[in-house]
PDB file of C-alpha atoms (C1' of nucleotides) in Angstrom:
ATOM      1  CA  UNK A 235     -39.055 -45.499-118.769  1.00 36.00           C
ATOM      2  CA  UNK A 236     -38.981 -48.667-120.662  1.00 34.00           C
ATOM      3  CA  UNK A 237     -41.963 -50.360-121.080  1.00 41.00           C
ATOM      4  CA  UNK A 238     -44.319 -49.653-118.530  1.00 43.00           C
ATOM      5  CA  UNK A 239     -48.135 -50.492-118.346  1.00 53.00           C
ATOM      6  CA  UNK A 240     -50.661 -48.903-116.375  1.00 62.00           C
ATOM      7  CA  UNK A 241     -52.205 -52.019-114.770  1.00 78.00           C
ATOM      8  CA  UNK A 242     -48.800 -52.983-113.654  1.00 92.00           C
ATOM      9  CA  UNK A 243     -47.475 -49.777-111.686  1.00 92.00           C
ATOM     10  CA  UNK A 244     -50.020 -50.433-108.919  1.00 91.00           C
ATOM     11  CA  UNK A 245     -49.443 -53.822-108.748  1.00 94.00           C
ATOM     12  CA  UNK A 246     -45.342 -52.629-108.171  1.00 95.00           C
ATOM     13  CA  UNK A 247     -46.367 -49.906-106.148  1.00 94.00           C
ATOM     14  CA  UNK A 248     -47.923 -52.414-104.090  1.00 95.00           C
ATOM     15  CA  UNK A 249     -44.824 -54.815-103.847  1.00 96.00           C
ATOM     16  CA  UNK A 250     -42.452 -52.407-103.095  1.00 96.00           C
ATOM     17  CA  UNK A 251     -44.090 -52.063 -99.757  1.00 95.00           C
ATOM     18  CA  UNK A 252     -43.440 -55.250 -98.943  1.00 97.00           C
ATOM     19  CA  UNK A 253     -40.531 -55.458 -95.691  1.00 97.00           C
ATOM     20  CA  UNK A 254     -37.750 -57.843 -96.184  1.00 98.00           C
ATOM     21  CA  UNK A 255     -38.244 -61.328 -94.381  1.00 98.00           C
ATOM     22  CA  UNK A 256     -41.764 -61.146 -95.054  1.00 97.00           C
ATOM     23  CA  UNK A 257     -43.786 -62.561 -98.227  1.00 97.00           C
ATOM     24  CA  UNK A 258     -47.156 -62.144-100.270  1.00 97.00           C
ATOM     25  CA  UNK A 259     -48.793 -64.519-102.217  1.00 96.00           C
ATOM     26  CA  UNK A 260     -50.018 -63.646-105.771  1.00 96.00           C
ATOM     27  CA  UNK A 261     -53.701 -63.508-104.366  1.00 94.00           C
ATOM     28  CA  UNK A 262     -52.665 -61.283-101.436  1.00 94.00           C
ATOM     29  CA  UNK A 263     -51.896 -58.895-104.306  1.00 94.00           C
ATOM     30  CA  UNK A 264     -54.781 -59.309-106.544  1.00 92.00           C
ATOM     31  CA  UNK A 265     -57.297 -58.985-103.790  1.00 88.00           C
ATOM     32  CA  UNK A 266     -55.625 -55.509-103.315  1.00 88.00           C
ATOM     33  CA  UNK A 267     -55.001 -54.397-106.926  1.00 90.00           C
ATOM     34  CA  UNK A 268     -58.414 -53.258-108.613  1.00 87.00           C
ATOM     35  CA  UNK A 269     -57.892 -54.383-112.210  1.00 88.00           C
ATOM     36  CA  UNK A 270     -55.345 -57.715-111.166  1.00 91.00           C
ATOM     37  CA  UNK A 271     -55.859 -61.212-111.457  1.00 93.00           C
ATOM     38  CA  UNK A 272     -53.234 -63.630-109.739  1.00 95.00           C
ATOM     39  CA  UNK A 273     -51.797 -64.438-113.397  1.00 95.00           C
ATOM     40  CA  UNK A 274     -51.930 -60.833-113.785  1.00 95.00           C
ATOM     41  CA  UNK A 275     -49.881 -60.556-110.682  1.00 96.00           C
ATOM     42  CA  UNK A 276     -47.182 -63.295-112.237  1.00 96.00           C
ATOM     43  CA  UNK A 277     -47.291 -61.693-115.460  1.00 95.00           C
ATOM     44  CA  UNK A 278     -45.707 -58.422-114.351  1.00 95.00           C
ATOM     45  CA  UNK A 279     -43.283 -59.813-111.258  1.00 96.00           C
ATOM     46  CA  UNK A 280     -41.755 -61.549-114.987  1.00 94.00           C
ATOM     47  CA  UNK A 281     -41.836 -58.402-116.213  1.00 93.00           C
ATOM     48  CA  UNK A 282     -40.680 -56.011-113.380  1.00 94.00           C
ATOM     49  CA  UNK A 283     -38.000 -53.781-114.552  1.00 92.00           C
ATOM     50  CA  UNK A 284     -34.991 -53.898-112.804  1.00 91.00           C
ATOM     51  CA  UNK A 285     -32.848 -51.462-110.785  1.00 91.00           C
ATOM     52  CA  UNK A 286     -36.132 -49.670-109.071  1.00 93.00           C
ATOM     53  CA  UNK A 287     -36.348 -51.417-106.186  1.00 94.00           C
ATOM     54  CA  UNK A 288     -39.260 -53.764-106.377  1.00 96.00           C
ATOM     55  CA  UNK A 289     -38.774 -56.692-104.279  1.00 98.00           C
ATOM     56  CA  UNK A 290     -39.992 -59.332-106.697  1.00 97.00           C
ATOM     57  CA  UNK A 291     -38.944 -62.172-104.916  1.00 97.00           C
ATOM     58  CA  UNK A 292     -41.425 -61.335-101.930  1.00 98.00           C
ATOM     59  CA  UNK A 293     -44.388 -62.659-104.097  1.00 98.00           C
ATOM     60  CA  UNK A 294     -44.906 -66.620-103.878  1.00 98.00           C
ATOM     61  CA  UNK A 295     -47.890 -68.282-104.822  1.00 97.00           C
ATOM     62  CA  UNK A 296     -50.056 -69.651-102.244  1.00 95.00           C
ATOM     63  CA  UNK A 297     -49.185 -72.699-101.478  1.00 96.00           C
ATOM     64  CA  UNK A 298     -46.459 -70.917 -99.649  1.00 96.00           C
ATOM     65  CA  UNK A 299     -43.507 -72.330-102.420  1.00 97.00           C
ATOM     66  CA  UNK A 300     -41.764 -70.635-104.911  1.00 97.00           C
ATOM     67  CA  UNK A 301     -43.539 -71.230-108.312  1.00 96.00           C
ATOM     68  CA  UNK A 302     -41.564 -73.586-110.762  1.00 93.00           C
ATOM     69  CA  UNK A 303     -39.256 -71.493-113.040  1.00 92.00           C
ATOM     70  CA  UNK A 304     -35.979 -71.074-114.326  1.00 89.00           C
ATOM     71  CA  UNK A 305     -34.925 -68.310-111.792  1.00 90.00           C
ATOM     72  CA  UNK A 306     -36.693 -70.281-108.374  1.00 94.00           C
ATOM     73  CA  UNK A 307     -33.455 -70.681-107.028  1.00 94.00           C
ATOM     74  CA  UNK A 308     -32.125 -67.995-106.806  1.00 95.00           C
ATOM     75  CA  UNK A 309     -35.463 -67.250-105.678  1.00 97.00           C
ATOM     76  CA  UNK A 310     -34.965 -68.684-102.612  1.00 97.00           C
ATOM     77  CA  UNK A 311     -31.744 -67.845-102.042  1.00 97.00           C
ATOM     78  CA  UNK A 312     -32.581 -64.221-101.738  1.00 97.00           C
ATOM     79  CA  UNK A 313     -35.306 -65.033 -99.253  1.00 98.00           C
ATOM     80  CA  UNK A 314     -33.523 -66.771 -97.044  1.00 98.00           C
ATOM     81  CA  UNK A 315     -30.811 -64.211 -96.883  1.00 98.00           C
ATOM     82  CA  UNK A 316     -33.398 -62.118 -95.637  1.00 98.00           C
ATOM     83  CA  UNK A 317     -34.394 -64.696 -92.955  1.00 98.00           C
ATOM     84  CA  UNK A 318     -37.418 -66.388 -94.337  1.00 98.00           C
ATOM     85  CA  UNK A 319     -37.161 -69.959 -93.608  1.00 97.00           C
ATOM     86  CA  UNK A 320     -38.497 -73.203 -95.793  1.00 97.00           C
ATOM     87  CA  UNK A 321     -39.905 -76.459 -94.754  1.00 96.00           C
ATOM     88  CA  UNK A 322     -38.287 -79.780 -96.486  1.00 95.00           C
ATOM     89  CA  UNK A 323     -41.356 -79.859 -99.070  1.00 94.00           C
ATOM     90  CA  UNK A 324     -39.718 -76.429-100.020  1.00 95.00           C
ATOM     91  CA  UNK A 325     -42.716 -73.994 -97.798  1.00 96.00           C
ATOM     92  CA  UNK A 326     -42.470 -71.451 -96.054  1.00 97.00           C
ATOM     93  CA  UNK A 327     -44.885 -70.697 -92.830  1.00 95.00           C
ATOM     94  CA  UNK A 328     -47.437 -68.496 -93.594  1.00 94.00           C
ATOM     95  CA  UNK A 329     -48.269 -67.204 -90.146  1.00 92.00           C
ATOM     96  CA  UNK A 330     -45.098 -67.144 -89.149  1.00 95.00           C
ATOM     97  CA  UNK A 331     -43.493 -64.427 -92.576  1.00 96.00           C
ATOM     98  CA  UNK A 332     -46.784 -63.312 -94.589  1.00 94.00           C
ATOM     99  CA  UNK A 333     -47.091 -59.562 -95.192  1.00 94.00           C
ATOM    100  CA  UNK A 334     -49.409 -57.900 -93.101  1.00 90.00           C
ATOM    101  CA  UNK A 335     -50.066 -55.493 -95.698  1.00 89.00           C
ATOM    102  CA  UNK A 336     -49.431 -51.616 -96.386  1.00 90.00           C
ATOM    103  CA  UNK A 337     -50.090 -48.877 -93.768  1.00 85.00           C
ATOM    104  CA  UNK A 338     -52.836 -47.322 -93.538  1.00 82.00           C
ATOM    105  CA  UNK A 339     -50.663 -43.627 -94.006  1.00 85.00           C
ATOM    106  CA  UNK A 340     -49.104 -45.283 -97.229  1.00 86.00           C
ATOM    107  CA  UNK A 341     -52.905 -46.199 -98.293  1.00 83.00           C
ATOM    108  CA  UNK A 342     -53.895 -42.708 -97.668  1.00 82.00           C
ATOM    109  CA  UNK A 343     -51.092 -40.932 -99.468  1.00 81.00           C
ATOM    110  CA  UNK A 344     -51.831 -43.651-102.155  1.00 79.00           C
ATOM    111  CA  UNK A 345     -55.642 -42.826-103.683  1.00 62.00           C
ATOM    112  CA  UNK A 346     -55.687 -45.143-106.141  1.00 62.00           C
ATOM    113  CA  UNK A 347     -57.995 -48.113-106.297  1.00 63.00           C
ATOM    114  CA  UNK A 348     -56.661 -50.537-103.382  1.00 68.00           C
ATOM    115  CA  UNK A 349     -59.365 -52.974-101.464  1.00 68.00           C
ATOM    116  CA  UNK A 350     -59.772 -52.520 -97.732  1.00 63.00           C
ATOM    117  CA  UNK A 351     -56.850 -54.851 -96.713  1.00 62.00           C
ATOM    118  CA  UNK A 352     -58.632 -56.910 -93.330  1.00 58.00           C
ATOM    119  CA  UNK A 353     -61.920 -57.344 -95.753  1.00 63.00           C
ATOM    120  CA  UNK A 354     -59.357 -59.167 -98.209  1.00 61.00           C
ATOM    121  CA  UNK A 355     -57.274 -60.613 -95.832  1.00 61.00           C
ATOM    122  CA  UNK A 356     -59.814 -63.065 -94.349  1.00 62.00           C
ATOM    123  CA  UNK A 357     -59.482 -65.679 -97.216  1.00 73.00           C
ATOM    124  CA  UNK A 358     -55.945 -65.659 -97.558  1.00 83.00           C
ATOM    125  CA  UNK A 359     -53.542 -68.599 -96.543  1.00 87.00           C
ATOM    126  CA  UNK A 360     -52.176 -69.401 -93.662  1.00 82.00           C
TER     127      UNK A 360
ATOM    128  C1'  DC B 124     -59.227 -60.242-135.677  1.00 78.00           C
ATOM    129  C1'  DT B 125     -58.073 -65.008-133.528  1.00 78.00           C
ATOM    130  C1'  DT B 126     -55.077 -68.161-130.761  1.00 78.00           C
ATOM    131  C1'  DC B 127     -52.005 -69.414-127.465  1.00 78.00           C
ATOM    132  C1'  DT B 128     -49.376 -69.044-123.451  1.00 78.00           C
ATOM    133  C1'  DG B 129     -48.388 -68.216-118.764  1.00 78.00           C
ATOM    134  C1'  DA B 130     -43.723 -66.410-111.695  1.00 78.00           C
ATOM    135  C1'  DC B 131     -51.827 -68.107-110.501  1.00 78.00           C
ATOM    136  C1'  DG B 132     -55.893 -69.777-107.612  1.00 78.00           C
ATOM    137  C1'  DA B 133     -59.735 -72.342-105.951  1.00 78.00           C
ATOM    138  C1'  DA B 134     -62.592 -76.204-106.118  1.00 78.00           C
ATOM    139  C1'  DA B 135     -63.495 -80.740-107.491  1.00 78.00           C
ATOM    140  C1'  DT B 136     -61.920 -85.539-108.022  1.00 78.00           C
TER     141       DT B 136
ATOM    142  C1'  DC C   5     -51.187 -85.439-100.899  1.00 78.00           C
ATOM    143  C1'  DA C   6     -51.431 -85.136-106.664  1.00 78.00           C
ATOM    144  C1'  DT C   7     -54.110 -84.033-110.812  1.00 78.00           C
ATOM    145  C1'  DT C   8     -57.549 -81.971-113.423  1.00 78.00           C
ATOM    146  C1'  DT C   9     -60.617 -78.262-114.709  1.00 78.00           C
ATOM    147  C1'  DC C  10     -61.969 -73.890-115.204  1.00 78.00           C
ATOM    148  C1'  DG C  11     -61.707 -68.877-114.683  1.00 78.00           C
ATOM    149  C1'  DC C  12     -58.678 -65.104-115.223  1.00 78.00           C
ATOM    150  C1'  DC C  13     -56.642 -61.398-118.769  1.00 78.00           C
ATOM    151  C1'  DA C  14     -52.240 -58.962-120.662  1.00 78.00           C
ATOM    152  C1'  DG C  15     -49.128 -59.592-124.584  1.00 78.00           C
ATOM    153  C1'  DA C  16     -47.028 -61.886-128.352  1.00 78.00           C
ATOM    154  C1'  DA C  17     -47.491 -64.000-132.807  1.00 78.00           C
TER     155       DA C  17
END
DNA sequence: CTTCTGACGAAAT
DNA sequence: CATTTCGCCAGAA
């Protein structure tokens, strides 16, 4: 493996349980991820390594937009290929695509440090 | 070791 | 709404 940093598998682990046509925003992951902030969260989506299968393009920031970058459009492109729908200001509708987070089976067969999901869940947008 | 820079977020203004 | 401010912390320089 190329470069790969601990606090960053769980945070990929994490995203790659994320279903097509649905999202995450960067705090969705960081209130899950013991150890990640939101920037954290950022940091390694710019860093994910490619050809393993991490959907990178599920995580969005908030606000429900794609975060201002070189690569946001084809961003978007991807996501709407997979159905998700944006407003004209450019967001999408949080009720209507945001992940509703990893089974509880995947959890289990997963010990490592992950946040009860509904505790988290109650702040997040949408 | 110190500084700076972010695919960020929440709260204040 | 838009902007600013501050907290966050992994890497690069």
């Amino acid at each position: 493996m190329a470069k790969s940093y601990k606090s960053f598998d769980a945070i990929y682990a994490l995203v790659r349980e994320i279903p097509p046509g649905q999202v995450a925003s960067y705090g969705m992951i960081e209130s899950l991820v013991q150890g990640a902030t939101a920037r954290i969260v950022g940091y390694a989506m710019a860093a994910t390594p490619v050809g393993q299968g991490i959907p990178w393009q599920r995580v969005i920031n908030s606000q429900g937009k794609i975060s201002e970058r070189e690569g946001a459009a084809r961003q978007r492109k991807m996501l709407e290929d997979e159905g998700i729908v944006f407003s004209k200001t450019g967001k999408v509708n949080w009720t209507d695509v945001r992940w509703q987070g990893p089974g509880e089976a995947w959890l289990e067969a997963n010990n490592i440090e992950f946040i009860d999901f509904l505790d988290a869940q109650i702040k997040w947008p949408g």
